[in-house]
CSV table of C-alpha atoms and ligand atoms in Angstrom, one decimal:
chain,number,residue,atom,x,y,z
D,1,MET,CA,-40.7,6.1,-3.4
D,2,ALA,CA,-44.0,4.7,-2.3
D,3,ALA,CA,-47.0,5.6,-0.3
D,4,ASN,CA,-48.6,2.3,-1.4
D,5,TRP,CA,-45.9,0.0,-0.1
D,6,TYR,CA,-44.3,0.1,3.3
D,7,PRO,CA,-43.6,-2.3,6.1
D,8,VAL,CA,-46.0,-3.3,8.8
D,9,ILE,CA,-44.7,-4.9,12.0
D,10,ASP,CA,-46.5,-7.7,13.7
D,11,GLU,CA,-45.9,-6.5,17.3
D,12,ALA,CA,-46.7,-10.0,18.7
D,13,LYS,CA,-43.9,-11.6,16.7
D,14,CYS,CA,-41.3,-8.8,16.8
D,15,ALA,CA,-38.3,-9.4,19.1
D,16,ARG,CA,-37.3,-5.7,19.2
D,17,CYS,CA,-33.8,-6.6,17.9
D,18,ASN,CA,-33.8,-3.5,15.7
D,19,SER,CA,-32.1,-5.3,12.8
D,20,CYS,CA,-34.6,-3.8,10.4
D,21,VAL,CA,-33.8,-0.3,11.7
D,22,ASP,CA,-30.1,-1.0,11.0
D,23,PHE,CA,-30.7,-2.6,7.7
D,24,CYS,CA,-32.9,-0.1,5.9
D,25,ALA,CA,-30.8,2.6,4.2
D,26,HIS,CA,-33.8,4.8,3.5
D,27,GLY,CA,-34.7,6.0,7.0
D,28,VAL,CA,-38.1,4.3,7.0
D,29,TYR,CA,-37.6,3.1,10.6
D,30,GLU,CA,-36.6,4.6,13.9
D,31,PRO,CA,-35.5,2.4,16.8
D,32,GLY,CA,-38.3,0.6,18.6
D,33,PRO,CA,-38.8,-0.3,15.8
D,34,LYS,CA,-41.3,2.3,14.5
D,35,VAL,CA,-42.2,2.9,10.9
D,36,VAL,CA,-41.8,6.7,10.8
D,37,ALA,CA,-41.3,7.4,7.1
D,38,PRO,CA,-43.5,5.1,5.0
D,39,HIS,CA,-43.2,7.3,2.0
D,40,ALA,CA,-39.4,6.7,1.9
D,41,CYS,CA,-39.9,2.9,1.5
D,42,VAL,CA,-38.8,1.6,-1.9
D,43,GLU,CA,-41.8,0.0,-3.7
D,44,PHE,CA,-41.5,-3.8,-3.8
D,45,CYS,CA,-38.3,-3.9,-1.7
D,46,ARG,CA,-38.5,-6.8,0.8
D,47,GLY,CA,-35.0,-6.4,2.3
D,48,CYS,CA,-36.0,-5.8,5.9
D,49,SER,CA,-38.5,-8.7,5.8
D,50,LYS,CA,-35.8,-11.0,4.5
D,51,ILE,CA,-33.4,-10.2,7.4
D,52,CYS,CA,-36.0,-10.2,10.2
D,53,PRO,CA,-35.3,-13.2,12.4
D,54,SER,CA,-38.9,-13.3,13.6
D,55,GLU,CA,-40.8,-13.1,10.3
D,56,ALA,CA,-42.6,-10.1,11.8
D,57,ILE,CA,-42.6,-7.8,8.8
D,58,SER,CA,-45.2,-7.8,6.1
D,59,TYR,CA,-46.0,-5.0,3.6
D,60,TYR,CA,-49.0,-2.7,3.2
D,61,GLY,CA,-49.7,-3.0,-0.5
D,62,ASP,CA,-48.7,-6.7,-0.8
D,63,ASN,CA,-51.8,-8.5,-1.9
J,101,SF4,S1,-36.0,-7.2,12.5
J,101,SF4,FE1,-38.0,-8.1,12.9
J,101,SF4,S2,-37.8,-8.8,15.1
J,101,SF4,FE2,-36.1,-7.4,14.7
J,101,SF4,S3,-37.0,-5.4,15.3
J,101,SF4,FE3,-37.4,-5.6,13.1
J,101,SF4,S4,-39.4,-6.4,13.0
J,101,SF4,FE4,-38.7,-6.8,15.1
J,102,SF4,S1,-38.7,-2.6,2.4
J,102,SF4,FE1,-36.7,-1.9,1.9
J,102,SF4,S2,-36.9,0.3,1.8
J,102,SF4,FE2,-38.7,-0.5,2.8
J,102,SF4,S3,-38.3,-0.3,5.0
J,102,SF4,FE3,-37.7,-2.4,4.3
J,102,SF4,S4,-35.5,-2.3,3.7
J,102,SF4,FE4,-36.3,-0.2,3.9
């Protein structure tokens, strides 16, 4: 579990499809989407970014 790695949504690119909300099994997101539990994100997981159709997800901590 990570405070130094969590998704950041580019609101300008996001299509609000909520696929990331449905995909993540760790409760990081709530519909919107909103990142509501960044500490629950798994360090170095890129699952939600890979399934985002708009390439709108990057990660805090990804240098
Ligand atoms: S999967 Fe991508 S486009 Fe869809 S809601 Fe999430 S960030 Fe937005
Ligand atoms: S990176 Fe993985 S754990 Fe973190 S929000 Fe996306 S799917 Fe969930």
